CSV table of C-alpha atoms in Angstrom, one decimal:
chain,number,residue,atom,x,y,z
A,454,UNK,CA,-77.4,47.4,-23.3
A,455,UNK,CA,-77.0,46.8,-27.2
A,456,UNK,CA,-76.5,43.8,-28.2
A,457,UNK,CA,-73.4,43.3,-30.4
A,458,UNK,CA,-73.3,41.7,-33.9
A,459,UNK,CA,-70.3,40.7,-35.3
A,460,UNK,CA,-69.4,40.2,-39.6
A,461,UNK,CA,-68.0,37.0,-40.2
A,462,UNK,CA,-66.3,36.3,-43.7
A,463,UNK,CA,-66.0,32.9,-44.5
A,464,UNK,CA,-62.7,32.1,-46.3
A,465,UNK,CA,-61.4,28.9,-45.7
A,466,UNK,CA,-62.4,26.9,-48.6
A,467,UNK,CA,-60.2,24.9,-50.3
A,468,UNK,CA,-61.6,26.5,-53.6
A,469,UNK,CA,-61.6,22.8,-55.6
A,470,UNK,CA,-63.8,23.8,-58.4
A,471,UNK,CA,-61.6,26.8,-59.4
A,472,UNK,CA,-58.4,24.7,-59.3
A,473,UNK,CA,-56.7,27.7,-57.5
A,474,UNK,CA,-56.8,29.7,-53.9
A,475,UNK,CA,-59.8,32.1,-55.5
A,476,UNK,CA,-60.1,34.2,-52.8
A,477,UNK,CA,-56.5,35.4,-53.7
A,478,UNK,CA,-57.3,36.3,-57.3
A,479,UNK,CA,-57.5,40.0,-58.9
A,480,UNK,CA,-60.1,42.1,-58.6
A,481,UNK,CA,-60.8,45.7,-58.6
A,482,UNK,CA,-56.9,46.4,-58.2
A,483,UNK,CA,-57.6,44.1,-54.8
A,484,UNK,CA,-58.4,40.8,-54.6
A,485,UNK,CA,-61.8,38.7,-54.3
A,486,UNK,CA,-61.4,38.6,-50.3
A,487,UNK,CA,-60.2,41.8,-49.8
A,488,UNK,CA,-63.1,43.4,-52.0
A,489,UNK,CA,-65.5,41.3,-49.4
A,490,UNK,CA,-64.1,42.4,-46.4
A,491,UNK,CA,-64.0,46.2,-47.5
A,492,UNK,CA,-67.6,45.9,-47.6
A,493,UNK,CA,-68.1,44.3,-44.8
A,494,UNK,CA,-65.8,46.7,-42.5
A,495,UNK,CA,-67.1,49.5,-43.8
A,496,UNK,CA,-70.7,48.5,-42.3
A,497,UNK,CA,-71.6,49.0,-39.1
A,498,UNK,CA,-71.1,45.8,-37.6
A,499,UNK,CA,-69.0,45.8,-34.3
A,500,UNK,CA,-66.7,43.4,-35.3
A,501,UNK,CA,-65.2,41.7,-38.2
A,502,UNK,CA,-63.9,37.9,-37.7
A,503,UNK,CA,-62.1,36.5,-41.2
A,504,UNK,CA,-62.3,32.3,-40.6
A,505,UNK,CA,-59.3,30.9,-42.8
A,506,UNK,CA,-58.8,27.1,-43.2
A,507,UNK,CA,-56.8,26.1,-47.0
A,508,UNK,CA,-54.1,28.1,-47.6
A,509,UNK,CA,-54.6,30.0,-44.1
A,510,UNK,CA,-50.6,31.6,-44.7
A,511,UNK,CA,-51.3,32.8,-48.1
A,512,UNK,CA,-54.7,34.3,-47.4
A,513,UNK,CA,-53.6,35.6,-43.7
A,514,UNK,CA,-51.0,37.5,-45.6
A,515,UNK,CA,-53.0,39.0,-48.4
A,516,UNK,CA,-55.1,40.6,-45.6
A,517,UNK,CA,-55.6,44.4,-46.7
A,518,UNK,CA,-57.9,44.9,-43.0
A,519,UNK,CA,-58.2,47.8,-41.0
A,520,UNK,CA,-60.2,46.2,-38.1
A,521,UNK,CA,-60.4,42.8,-39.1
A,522,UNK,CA,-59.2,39.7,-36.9
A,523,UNK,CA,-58.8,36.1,-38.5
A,524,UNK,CA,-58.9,32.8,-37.2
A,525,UNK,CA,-58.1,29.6,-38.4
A,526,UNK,CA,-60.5,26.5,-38.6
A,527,UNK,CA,-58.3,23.0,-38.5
A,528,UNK,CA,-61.5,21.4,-39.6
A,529,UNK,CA,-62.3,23.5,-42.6
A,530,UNK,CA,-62.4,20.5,-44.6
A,531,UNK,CA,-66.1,19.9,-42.8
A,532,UNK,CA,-67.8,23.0,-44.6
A,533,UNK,CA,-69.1,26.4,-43.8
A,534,UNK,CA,-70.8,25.2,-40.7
A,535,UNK,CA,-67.7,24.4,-38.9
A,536,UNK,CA,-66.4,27.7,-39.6
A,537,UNK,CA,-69.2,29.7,-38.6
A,538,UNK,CA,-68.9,28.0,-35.2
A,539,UNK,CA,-65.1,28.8,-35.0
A,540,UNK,CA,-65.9,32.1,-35.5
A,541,UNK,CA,-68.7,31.9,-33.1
A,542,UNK,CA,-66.0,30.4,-30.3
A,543,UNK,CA,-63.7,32.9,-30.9
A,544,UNK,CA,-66.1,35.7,-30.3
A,545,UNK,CA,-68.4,34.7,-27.4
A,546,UNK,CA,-69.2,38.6,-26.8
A,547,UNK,CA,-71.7,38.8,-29.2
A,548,UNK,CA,-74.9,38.0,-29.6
A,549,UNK,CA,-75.5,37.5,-33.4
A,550,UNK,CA,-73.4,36.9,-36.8
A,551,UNK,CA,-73.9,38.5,-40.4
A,552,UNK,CA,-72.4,35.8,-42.5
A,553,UNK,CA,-70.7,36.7,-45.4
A,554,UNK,CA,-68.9,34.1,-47.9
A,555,UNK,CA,-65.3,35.5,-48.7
A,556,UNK,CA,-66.2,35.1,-52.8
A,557,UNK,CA,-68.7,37.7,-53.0
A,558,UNK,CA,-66.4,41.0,-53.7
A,559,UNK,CA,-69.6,42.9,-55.1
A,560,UNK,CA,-71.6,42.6,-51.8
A,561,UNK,CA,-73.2,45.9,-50.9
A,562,UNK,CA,-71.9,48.0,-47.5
A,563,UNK,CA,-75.9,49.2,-47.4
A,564,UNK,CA,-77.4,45.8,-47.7
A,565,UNK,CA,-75.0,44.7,-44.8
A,566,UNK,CA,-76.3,47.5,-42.9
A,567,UNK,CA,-80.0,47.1,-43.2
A,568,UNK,CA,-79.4,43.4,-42.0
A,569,UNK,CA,-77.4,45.0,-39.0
A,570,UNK,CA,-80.9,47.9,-38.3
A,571,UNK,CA,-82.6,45.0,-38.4
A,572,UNK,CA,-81.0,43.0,-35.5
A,573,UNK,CA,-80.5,46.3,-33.5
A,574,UNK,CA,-84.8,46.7,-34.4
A,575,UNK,CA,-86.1,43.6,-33.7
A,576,UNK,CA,-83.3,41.1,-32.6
A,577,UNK,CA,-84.7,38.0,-35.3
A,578,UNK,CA,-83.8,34.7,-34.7
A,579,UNK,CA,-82.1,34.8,-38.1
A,580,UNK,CA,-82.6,36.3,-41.1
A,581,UNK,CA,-81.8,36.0,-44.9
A,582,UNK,CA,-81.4,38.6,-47.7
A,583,UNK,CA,-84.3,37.6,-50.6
A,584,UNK,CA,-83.4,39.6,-53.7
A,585,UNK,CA,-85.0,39.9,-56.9
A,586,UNK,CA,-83.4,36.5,-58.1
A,587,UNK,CA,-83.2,34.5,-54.7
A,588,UNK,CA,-82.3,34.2,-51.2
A,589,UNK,CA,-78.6,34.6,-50.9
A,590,UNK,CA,-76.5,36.0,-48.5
A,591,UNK,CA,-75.9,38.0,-46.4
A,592,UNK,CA,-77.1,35.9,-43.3
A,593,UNK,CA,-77.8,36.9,-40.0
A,594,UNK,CA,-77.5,33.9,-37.0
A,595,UNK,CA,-78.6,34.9,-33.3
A,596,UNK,CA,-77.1,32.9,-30.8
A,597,UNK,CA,-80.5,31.2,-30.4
A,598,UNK,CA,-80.2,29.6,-34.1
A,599,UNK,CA,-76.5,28.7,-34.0
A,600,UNK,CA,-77.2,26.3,-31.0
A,601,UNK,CA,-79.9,25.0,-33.3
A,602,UNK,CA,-77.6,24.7,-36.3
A,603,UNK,CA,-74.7,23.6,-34.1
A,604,UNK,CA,-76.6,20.7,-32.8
A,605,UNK,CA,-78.1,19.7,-36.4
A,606,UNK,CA,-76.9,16.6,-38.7
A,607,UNK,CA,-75.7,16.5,-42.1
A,608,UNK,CA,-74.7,18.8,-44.9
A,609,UNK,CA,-75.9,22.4,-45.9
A,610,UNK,CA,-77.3,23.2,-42.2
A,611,UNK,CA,-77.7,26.8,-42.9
A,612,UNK,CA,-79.2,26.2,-46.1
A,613,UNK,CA,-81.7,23.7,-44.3
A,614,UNK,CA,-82.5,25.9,-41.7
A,615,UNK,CA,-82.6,29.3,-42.8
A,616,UNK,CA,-83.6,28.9,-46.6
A,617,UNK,CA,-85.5,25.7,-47.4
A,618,UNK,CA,-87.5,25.5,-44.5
A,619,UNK,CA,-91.0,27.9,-43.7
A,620,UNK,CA,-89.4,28.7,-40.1
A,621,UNK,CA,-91.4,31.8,-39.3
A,622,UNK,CA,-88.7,32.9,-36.6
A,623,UNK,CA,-86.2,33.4,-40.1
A,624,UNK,CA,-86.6,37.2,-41.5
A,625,UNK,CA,-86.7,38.3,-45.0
A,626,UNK,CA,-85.0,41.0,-45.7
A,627,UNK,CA,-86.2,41.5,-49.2
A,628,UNK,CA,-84.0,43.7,-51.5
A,629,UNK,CA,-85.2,44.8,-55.4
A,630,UNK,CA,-82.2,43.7,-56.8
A,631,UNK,CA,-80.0,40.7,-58.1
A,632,UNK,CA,-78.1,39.0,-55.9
A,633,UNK,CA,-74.1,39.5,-55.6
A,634,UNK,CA,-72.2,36.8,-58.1
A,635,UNK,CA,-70.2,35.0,-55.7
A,636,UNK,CA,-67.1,32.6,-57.1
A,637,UNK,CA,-66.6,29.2,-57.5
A,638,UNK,CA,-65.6,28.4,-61.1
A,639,UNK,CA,-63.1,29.7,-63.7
A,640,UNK,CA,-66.3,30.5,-65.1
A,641,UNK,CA,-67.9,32.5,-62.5
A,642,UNK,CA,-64.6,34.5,-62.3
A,643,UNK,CA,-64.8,35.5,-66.2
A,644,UNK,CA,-68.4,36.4,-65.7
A,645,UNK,CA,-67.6,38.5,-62.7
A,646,UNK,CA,-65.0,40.3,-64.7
A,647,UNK,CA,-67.8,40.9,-67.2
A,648,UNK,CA,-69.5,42.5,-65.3
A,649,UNK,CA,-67.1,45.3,-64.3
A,650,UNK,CA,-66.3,45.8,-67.9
């Protein structure tokens, strides 16, 4: 029996370094969020789960989805982590998560896809997506390493786990180019916008 994977797109964020709901601004006659989760349900992943937490009525409602289910974490305020593992509750079918942050509206459909052959090939612990300019996301979580991060202390778990330490069970999935732009200042958004022009 396969085993199923399931996209998460992390937008619950209370965005404080934009000074504004980012995930709701323009882009590509869309949104940021809704240019993420195009990408992501247009890969093969068996399901898509959309984890909203700030401004969960606003960001529920810009929803352009065709097979995309949300869920709201009341504890967004406690980071990524917590959300993942809402996500994770929600959807106790399947047996590993692509993560995908809700600010990255240039993430590639193909480079969610190879992470997706991958877990389908060789069922990895986790692994990460090392491009030419860094590890970055997506990432992809068995069941095995959620427990692991669920049940591990303090900040940036993910980041801990999957990126900084030499874990041999994490995967590299190494891609020749840069790494999507994601979102977080007024800045970032101009430079984004750039780089459509």
């Amino acid at each position: 029996m396969e085993l199923s994977v399931t996209g998460v797109v992390l937008a619950a964020g209370a965005a404080e370094r934009m000074g504004a709901p980012k995930l709701l601004l323009p882009f590509d006659k869309s949104t940021i969020l809704n240019a993420t989760l195009a990408s992501v349900e247009a890969s093969a992943v068996d399901r898509v789960i959309v984890v909203t937490g700030a401004n969960a009525p606003e960001v529920e409602s810009s929803i352009a989805a065709d097979r995309a289910s949300t869920v709201r974490n009341p504890d967004y305020r406690r980071g990524n982590m917590s959300s993942f593992i809402t996500a994770a509750t929600s959807d106790p079918e399947s047996s590993a998560f692509i993560l995908v942050p809700g600010d990255l509206p240039t993430i590639q459909t193909d480079i969610l896809n190879r992470m997706v052959g991958l877990w389908r090939t060789s069922e990895p612990w986790a692994a990460v997506t090392s491009y030419a300019d860094g590890v970055a996301h997506p990432f992809l979580v068995s069941r095995g390493a959620l427990d692991v991060a669920a049940h591990t202390s303090g900040e940036k778990v993910l980041g801990r786990l999957l990126v900084e330490s030499d874990d041999a069970r994490v995967v590299r999935l190494v891609v020749p180019t840069r790494a999507p732009r994601d979102v977080n200042t007024p800045e970032d958004y101009e430079a984004l916008k750039d780089d459509r022009r």
